Tab-separated table of C-alpha atoms and ligand atoms in Angstrom:
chain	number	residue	atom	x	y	z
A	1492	UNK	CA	-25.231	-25.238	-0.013
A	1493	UNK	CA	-25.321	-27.678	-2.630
A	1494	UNK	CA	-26.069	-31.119	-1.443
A	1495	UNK	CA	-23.105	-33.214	-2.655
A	1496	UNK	CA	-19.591	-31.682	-1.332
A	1497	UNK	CA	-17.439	-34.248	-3.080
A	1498	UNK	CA	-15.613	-31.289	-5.881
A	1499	UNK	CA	-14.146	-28.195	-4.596
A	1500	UNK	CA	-16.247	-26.091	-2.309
A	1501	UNK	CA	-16.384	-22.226	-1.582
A	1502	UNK	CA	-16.925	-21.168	1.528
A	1503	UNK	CA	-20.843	-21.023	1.653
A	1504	UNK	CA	-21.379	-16.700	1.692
A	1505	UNK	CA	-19.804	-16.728	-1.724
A	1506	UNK	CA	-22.466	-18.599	-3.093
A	1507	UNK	CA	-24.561	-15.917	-2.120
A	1508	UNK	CA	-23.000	-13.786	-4.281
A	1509	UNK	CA	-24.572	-12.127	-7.872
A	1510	UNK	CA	-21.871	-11.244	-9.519
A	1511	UNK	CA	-21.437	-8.039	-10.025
A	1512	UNK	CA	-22.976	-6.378	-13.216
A	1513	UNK	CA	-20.626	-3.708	-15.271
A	1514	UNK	CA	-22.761	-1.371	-17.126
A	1515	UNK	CA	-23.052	-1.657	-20.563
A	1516	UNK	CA	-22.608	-0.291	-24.115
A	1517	UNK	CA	-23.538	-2.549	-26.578
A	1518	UNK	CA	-20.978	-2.825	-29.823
A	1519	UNK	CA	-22.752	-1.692	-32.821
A	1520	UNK	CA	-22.839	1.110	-35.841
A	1521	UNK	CA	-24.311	4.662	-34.680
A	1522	UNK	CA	-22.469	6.721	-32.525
A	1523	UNK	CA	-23.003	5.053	-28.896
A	1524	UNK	CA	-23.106	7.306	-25.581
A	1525	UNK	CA	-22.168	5.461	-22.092
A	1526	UNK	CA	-23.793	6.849	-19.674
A	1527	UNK	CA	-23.927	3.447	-17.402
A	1528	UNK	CA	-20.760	3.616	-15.286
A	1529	UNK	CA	-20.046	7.049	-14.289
A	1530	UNK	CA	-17.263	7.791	-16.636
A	1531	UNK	CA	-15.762	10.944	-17.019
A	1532	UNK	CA	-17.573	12.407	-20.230
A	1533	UNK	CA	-14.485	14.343	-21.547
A	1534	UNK	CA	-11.831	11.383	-21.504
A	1535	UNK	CA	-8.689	11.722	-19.911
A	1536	UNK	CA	-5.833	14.124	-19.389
A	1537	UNK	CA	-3.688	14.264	-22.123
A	1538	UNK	CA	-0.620	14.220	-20.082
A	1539	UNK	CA	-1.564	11.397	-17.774
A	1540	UNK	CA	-1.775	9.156	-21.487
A	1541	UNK	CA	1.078	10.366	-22.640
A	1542	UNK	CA	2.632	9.166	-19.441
A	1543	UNK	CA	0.647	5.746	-20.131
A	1544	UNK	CA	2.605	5.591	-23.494
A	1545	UNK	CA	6.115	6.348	-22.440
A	1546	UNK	CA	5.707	3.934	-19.409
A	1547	UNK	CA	4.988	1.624	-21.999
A	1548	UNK	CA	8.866	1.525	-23.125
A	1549	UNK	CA	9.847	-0.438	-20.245
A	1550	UNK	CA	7.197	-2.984	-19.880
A	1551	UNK	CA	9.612	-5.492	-18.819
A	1552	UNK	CA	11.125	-4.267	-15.332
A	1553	UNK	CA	8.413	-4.831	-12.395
A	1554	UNK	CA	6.603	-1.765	-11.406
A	1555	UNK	CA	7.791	-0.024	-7.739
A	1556	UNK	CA	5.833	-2.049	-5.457
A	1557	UNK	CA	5.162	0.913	-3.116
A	1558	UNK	CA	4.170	3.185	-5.995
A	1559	UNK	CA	6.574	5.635	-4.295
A	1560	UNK	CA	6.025	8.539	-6.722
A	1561	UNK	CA	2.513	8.427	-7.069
A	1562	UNK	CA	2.106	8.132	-3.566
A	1563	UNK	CA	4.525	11.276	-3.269
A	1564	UNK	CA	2.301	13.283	-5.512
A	1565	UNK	CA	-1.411	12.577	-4.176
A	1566	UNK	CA	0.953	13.620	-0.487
A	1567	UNK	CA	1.771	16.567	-2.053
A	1568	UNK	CA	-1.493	17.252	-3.837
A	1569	UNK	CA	-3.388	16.908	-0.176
A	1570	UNK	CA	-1.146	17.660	2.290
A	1571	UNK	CA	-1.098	14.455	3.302
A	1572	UNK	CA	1.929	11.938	4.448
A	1573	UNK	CA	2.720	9.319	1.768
A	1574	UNK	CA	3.436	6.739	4.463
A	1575	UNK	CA	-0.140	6.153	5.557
A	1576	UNK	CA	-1.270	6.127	1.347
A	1577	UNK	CA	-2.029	2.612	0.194
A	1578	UNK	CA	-2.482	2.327	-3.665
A	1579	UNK	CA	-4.621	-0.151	-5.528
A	1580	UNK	CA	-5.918	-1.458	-8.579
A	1581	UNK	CA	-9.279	0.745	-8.310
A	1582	UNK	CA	-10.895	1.444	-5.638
A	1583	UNK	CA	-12.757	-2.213	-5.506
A	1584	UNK	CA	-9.226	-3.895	-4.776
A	1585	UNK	CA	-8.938	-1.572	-1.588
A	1586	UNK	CA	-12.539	-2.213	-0.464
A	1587	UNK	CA	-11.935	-6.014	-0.995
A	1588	UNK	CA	-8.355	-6.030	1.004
A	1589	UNK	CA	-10.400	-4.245	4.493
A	1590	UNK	CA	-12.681	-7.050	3.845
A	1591	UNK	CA	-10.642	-9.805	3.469
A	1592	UNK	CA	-7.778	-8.665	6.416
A	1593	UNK	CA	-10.438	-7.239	9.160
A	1594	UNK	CA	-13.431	-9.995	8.685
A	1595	UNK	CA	-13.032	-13.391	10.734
A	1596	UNK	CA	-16.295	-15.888	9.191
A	1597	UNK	CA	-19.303	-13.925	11.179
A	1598	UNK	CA	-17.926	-10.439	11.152
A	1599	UNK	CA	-20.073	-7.789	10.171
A	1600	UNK	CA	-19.861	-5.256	7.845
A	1601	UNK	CA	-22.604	-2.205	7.714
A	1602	UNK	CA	-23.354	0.224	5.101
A	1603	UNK	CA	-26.828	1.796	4.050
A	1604	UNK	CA	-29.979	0.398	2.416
A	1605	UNK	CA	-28.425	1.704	-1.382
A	1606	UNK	CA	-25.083	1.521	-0.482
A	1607	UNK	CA	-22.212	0.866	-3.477
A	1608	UNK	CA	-23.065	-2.907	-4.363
A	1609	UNK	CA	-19.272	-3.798	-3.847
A	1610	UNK	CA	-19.409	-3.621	0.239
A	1611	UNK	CA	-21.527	-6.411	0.040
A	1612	UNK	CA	-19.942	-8.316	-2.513
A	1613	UNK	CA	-16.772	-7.968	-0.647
A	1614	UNK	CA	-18.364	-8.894	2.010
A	1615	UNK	CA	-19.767	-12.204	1.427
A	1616	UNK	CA	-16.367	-12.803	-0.286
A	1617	UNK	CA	-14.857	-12.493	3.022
A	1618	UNK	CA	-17.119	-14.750	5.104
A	1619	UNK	CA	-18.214	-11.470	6.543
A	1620	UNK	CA	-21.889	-10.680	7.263
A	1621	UNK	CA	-23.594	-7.465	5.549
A	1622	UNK	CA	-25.646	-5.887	7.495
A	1623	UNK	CA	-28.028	-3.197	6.195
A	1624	UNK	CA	-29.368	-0.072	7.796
A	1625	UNK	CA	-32.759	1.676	5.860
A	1626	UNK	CA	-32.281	5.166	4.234
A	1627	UNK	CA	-34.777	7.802	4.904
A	1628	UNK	CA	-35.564	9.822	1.771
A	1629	UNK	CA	-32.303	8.037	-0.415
A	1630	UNK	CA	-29.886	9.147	2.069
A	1631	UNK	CA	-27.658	7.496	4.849
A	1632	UNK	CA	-29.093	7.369	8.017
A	1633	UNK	CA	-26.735	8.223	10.934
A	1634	UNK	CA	-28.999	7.014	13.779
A	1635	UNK	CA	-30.407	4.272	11.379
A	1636	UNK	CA	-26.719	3.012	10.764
A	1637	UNK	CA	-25.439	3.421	14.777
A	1638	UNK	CA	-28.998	1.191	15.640
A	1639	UNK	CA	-27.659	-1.497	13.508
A	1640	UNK	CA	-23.798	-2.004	15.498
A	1641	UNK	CA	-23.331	-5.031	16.934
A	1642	UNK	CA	-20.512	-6.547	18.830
A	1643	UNK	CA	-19.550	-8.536	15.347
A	1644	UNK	CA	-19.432	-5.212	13.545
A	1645	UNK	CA	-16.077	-5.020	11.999
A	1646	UNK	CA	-16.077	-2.265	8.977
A	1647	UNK	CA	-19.076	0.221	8.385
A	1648	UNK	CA	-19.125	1.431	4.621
A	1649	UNK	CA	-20.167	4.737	3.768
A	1650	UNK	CA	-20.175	6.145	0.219
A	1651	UNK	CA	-20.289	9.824	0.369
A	1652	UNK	CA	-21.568	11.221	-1.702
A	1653	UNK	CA	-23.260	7.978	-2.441
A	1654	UNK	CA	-23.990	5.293	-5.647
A	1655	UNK	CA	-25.949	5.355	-6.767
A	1656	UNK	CA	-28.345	7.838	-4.830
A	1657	UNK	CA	-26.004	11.028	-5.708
A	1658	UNK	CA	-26.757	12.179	-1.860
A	1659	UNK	CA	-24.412	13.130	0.762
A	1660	UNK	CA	-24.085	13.322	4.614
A	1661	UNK	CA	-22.737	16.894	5.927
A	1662	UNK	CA	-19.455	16.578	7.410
A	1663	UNK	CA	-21.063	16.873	10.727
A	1664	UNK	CA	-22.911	13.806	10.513
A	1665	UNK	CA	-20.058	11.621	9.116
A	1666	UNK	CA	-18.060	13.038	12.144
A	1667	UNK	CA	-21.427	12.176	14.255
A	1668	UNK	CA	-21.374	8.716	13.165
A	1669	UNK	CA	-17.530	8.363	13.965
A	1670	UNK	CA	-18.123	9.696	17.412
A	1671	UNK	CA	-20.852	6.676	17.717
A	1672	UNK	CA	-19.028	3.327	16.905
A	1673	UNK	CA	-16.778	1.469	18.746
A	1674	UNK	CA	-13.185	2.177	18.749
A	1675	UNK	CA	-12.511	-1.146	17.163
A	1676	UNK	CA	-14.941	-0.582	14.347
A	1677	UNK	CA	-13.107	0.804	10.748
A	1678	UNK	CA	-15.313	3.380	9.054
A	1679	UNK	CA	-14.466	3.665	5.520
A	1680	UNK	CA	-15.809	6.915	3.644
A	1681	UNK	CA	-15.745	6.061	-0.109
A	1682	UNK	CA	-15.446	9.399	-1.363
A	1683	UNK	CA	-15.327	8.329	-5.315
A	1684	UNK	CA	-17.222	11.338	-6.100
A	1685	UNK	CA	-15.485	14.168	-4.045
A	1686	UNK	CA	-14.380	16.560	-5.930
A	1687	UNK	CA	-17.752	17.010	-7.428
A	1688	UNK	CA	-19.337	17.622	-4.298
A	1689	UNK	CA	-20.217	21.565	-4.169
A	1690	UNK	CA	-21.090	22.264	-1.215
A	1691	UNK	CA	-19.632	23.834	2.371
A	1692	UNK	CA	-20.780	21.392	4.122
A	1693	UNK	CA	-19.767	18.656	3.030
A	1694	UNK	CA	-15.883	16.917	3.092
A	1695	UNK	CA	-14.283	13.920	1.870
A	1696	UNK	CA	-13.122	13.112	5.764
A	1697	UNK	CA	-9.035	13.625	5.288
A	1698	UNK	CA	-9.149	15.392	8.662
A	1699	UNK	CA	-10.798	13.044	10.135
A	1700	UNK	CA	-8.949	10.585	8.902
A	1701	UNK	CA	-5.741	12.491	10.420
A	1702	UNK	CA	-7.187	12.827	13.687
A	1703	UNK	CA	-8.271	9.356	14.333
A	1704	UNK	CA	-7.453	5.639	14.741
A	1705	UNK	CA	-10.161	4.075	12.745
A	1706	UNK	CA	-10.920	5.612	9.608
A	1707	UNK	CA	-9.674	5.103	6.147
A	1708	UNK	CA	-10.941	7.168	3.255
A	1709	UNK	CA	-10.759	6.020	-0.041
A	1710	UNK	CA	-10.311	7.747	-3.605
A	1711	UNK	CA	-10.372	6.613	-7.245
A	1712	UNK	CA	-8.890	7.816	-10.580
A	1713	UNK	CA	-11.686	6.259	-12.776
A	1714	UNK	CA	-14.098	9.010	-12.201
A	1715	UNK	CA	-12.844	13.029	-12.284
A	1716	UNK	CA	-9.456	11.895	-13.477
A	1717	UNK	CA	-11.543	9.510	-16.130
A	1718	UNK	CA	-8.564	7.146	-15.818
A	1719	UNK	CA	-11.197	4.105	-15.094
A	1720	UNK	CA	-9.329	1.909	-17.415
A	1721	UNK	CA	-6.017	1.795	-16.097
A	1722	UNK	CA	-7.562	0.559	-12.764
A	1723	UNK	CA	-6.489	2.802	-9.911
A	1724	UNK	CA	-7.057	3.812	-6.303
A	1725	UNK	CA	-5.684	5.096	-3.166
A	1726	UNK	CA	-6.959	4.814	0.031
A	1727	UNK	CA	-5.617	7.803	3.033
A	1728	UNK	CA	-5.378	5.268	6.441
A	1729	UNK	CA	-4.205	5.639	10.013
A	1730	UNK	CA	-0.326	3.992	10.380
A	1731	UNK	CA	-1.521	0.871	11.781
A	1732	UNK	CA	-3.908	0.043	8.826
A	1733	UNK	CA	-1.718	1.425	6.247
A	1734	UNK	CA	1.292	-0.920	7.776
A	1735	UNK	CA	-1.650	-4.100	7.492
A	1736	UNK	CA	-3.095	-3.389	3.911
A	1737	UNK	CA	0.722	-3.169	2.688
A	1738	UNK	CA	1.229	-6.962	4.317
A	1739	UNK	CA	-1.822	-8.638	2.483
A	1740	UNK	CA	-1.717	-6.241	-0.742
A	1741	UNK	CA	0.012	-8.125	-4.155
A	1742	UNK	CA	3.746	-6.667	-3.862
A	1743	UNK	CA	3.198	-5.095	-7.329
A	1744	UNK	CA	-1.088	-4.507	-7.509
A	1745	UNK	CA	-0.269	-1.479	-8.844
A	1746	UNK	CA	0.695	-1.390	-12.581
A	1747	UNK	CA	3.702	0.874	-13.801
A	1748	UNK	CA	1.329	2.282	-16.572
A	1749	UNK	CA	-0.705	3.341	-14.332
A	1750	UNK	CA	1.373	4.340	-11.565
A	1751	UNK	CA	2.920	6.817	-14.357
A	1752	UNK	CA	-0.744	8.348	-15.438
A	1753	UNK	CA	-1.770	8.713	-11.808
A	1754	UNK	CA	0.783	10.963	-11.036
A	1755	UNK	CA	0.362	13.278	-14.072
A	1756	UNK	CA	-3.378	13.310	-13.485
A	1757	UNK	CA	-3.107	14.208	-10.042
A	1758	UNK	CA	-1.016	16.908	-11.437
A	1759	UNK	CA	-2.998	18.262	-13.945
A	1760	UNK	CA	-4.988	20.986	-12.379
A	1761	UNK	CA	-6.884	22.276	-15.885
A	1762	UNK	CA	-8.328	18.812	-16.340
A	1763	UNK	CA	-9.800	18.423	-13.361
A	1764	UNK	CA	-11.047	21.807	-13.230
A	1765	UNK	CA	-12.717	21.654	-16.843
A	1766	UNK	CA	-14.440	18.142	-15.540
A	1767	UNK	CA	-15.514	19.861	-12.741
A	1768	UNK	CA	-17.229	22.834	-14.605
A	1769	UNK	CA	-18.506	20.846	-16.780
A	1770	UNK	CA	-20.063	18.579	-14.231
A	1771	UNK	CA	-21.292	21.992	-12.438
A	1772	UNK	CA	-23.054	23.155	-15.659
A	1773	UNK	CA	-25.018	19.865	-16.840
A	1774	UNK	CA	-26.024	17.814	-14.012
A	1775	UNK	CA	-28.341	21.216	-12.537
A	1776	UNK	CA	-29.728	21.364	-16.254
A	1777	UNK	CA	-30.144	17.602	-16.161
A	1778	UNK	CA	-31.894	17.487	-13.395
A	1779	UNK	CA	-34.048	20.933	-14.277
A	1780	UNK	CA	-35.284	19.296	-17.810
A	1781	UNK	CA	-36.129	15.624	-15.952
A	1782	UNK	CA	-38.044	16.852	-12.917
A	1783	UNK	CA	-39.803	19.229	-15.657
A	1784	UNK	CA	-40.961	15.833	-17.498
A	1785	UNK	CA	-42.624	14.618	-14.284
A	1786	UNK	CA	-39.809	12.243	-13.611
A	1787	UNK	CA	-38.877	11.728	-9.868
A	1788	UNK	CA	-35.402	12.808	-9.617
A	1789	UNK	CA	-33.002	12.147	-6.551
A	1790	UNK	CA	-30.808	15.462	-5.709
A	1791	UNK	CA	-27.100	14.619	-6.875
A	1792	UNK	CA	-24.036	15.881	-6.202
A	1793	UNK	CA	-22.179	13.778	-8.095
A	1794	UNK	CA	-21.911	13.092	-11.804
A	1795	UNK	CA	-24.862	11.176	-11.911
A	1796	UNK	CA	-28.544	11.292	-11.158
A	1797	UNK	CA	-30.836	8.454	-10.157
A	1798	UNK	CA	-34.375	9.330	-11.669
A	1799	UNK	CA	-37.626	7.674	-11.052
A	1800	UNK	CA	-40.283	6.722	-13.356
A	1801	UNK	CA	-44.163	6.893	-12.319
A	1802	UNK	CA	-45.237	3.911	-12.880
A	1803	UNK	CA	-45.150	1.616	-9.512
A	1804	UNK	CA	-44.080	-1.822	-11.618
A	1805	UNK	CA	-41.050	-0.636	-12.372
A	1806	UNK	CA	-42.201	-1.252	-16.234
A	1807	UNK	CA	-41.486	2.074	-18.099
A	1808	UNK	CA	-38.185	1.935	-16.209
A	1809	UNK	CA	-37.209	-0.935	-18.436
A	1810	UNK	CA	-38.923	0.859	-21.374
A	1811	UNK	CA	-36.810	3.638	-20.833
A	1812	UNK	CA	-34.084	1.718	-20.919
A	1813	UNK	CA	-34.792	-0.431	-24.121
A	1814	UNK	CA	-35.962	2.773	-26.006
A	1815	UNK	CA	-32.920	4.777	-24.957
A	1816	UNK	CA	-30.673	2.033	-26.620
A	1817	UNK	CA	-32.262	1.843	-29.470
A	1818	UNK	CA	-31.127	5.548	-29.603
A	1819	UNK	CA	-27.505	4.630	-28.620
A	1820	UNK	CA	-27.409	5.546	-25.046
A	1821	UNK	CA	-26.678	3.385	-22.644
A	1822	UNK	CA	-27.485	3.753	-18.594
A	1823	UNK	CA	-28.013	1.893	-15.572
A	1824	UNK	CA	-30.431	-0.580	-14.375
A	1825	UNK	CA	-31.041	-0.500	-11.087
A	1826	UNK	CA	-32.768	-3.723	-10.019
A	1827	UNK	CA	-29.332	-4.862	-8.219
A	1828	UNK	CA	-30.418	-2.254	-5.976
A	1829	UNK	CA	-33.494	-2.956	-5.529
A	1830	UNK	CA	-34.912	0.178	-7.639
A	1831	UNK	CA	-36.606	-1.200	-10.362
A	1832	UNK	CA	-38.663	1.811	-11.142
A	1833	UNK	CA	-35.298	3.800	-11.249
A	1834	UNK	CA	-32.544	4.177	-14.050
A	1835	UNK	CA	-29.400	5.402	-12.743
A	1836	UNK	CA	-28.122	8.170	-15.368
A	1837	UNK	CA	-24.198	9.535	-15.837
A	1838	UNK	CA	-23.454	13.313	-16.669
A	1839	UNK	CA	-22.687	12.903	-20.346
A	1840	UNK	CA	-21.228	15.289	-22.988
A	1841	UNK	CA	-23.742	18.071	-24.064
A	1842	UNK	CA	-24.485	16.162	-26.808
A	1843	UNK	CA	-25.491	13.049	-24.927
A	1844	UNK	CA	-27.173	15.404	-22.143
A	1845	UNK	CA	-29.884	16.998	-24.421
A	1846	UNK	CA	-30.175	13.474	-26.555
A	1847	UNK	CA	-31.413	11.880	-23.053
A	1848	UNK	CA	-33.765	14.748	-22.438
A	1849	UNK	CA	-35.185	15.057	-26.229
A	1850	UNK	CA	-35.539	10.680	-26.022
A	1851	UNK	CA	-37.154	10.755	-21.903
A	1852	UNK	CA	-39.699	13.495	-22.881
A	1853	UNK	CA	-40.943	11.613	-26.033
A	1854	UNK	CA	-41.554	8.420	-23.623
A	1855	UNK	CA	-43.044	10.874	-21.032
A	1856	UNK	CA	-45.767	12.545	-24.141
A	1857	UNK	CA	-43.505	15.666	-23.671
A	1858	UNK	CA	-41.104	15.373	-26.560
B	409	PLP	C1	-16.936	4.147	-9.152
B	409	PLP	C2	-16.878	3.921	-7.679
B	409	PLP	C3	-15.703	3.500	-7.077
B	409	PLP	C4	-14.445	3.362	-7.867
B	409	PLP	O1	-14.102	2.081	-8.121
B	409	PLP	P1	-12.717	1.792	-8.855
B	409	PLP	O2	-12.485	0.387	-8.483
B	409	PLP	O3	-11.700	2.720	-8.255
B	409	PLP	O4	-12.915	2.027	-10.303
B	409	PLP	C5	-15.694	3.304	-5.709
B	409	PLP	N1	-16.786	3.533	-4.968
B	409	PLP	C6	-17.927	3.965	-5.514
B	409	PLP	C7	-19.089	4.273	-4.636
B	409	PLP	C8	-18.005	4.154	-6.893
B	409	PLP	O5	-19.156	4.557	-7.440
């Protein structure tokens, strides 16, 4: 890539990298509402940070590198067996160890024309090759995605529901798209947003998972459990894989901090259940008040909505944006994505919810 090699070199796909871009809340006086990353709008279970804090006591001993207890209580929490869990530091650690243990230089990986920006990134990081099957209407495309298999393809991504779309594929259609690939080829469903999702049709993929040889579904705690900070993940795997990601994983990528809050989230029931009805009450009025100020919004089922503004240059998008921080809320661009006429919007509190709507329709001459 660059034309003298003589100082340390990469190898050349992670020079196509762009980093990846957090979302953002600037520091300043007002009262400031993030809305750019998806985080859970009511904080965290009390009893996972009091579990933080008490871990905090022993800060000196090494956590338990097989997060044994936490592992124990998502098992339990499923129905699941513990032995094929693998725990990480977020969800992105998990999606980076398929990459870098299934990829040879070449490989390819496949996920869908908005897919999560970290399959790529991973990727690249890998050596691997993304390769990228078109959406039709902002959602995956199962015959799109089976056109695009090659002999290279190594790991097919699919984040369901999706970011930062919102959409979903029906069960039947994830199981569709198992059915079509290659034995050899790992599908990983990235179900981030699951326990949002409120609908029969859909599922996060754990039986599938059971029944098969080649797929690995992955969860988070930084969304519904709104444990984001702490950094954790766990991803449900046949033996074989689980066995593999525990060779190449750090012994202790797991913190005990967080090891100790995962477990009492996963065990607090009423949390979950008031982020759920919370998230079942504001993103339908959300999307209601938007679509009613002409915006183009994309159906969500998950704690977020990606709207659309008008205007074809993508301009009032970045308007939007500027005017609502100068009113202290903060969302996300969507450029990375190739969406610049699109800001990608998390469920907030109710007071962040009807701020967005009051600041949109003033833009929009509806205010
Ligand atoms: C937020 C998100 C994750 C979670 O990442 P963590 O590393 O666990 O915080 C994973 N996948 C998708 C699609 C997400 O939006």
């Amino acid at each position: 890539m660059s034309e003298t090699k003589s100082g340390p070199q990469p190898r050349d796909s992670v020079l196509e990298i762009k980093a990846y871009v957090p979302g953002t809340a600037r520091e300043g006086g007002g009262k400031v509402f993030k809305l750019s990353s998806n985080e859970s709008p009511l904080g965290s279970s009390a009893r996972a940070r009091q579990a933080y804090v008490a871990a905090a006591e022993h800060l000196e001993a090494y956590p338990d590198g097989g997060a044994t207890v936490l592992r124990k209580a998502i098992g339990a929490k499923y129905g699941i067996d513990p032995a094929r869990i693998v725990c990480g530091a977020g969800s992105d650690e998990l999606i980076g160890l398929l990459c870098h243990t299934y990829l040879e230089p070449g490989d390819e990986t496949l996920y869908s024309q908005y897919g999560f920006l970290m399959y790529k990134i991973s990727t690249l990081a890998s050596g691997g090759v993304p390769v990228v099957a078109p959406e039709t209407d902002r959602v995956a495309d199962v015959d799109a995605l089976l056109a695009c298999v090659t002999d290279r393809t190594r790991l097919v991504f699919l984040a369901n529901p999706n970011n930062p779309t919102g959409t979903y594929l029906p069960f039947e259609e994830v199981q569709r798209l198992h059915a079509g690939l290659p034995k050899n080829v790992i599908l990983v469903i990235d179900a981030a947003y699951a326990e949002y999702v409120r609908r029969n049709d859909y599922s996060a993929g754990i039986d599938l998972v059971a029944n098969s040889s080649n797929v690995v579904m992955m969860r988070t705690f930084s969304k519904i459990h709104g444990l984001a900070a702490v950094r954790l993940g766990w991803a449900f795997c046949p033996e074989a894989i689980a066995d593999i990601l525990n060779r190449v994983r750090g012994p202790f990528n797991v913190n005990a901090p967080a090891i100790a809050a995962g477990v009492a989230a996963i065990n607090d029931t009423a949390f979950m259940d008031t982020a759920i009805a919370h998230n079942e009450q504001w993103l339908p009025w959300l999307t209601e008040k938007l679509e009613g100020l002409g915006l183009g919004v994309t159906p969500s089922v998950g704690n977020f909505l990606l709207i659309e503004f008008p205007d074809v240059d993508g301009r009032r998008a970045a308007d939007a944006d500027t005017t609502l921080q100068d009113n202290g809320v903060y969302v996300r661009r969507m450029e990375a994505y190739g969406l610049p006429a699109c800001l990608r919007i998390t469920v907030g509190t109710e007071e962040a919810n009807r701020l967005v709507v009051d600041v949109l329709g003033k833009l929009m001459g509806k205010g």
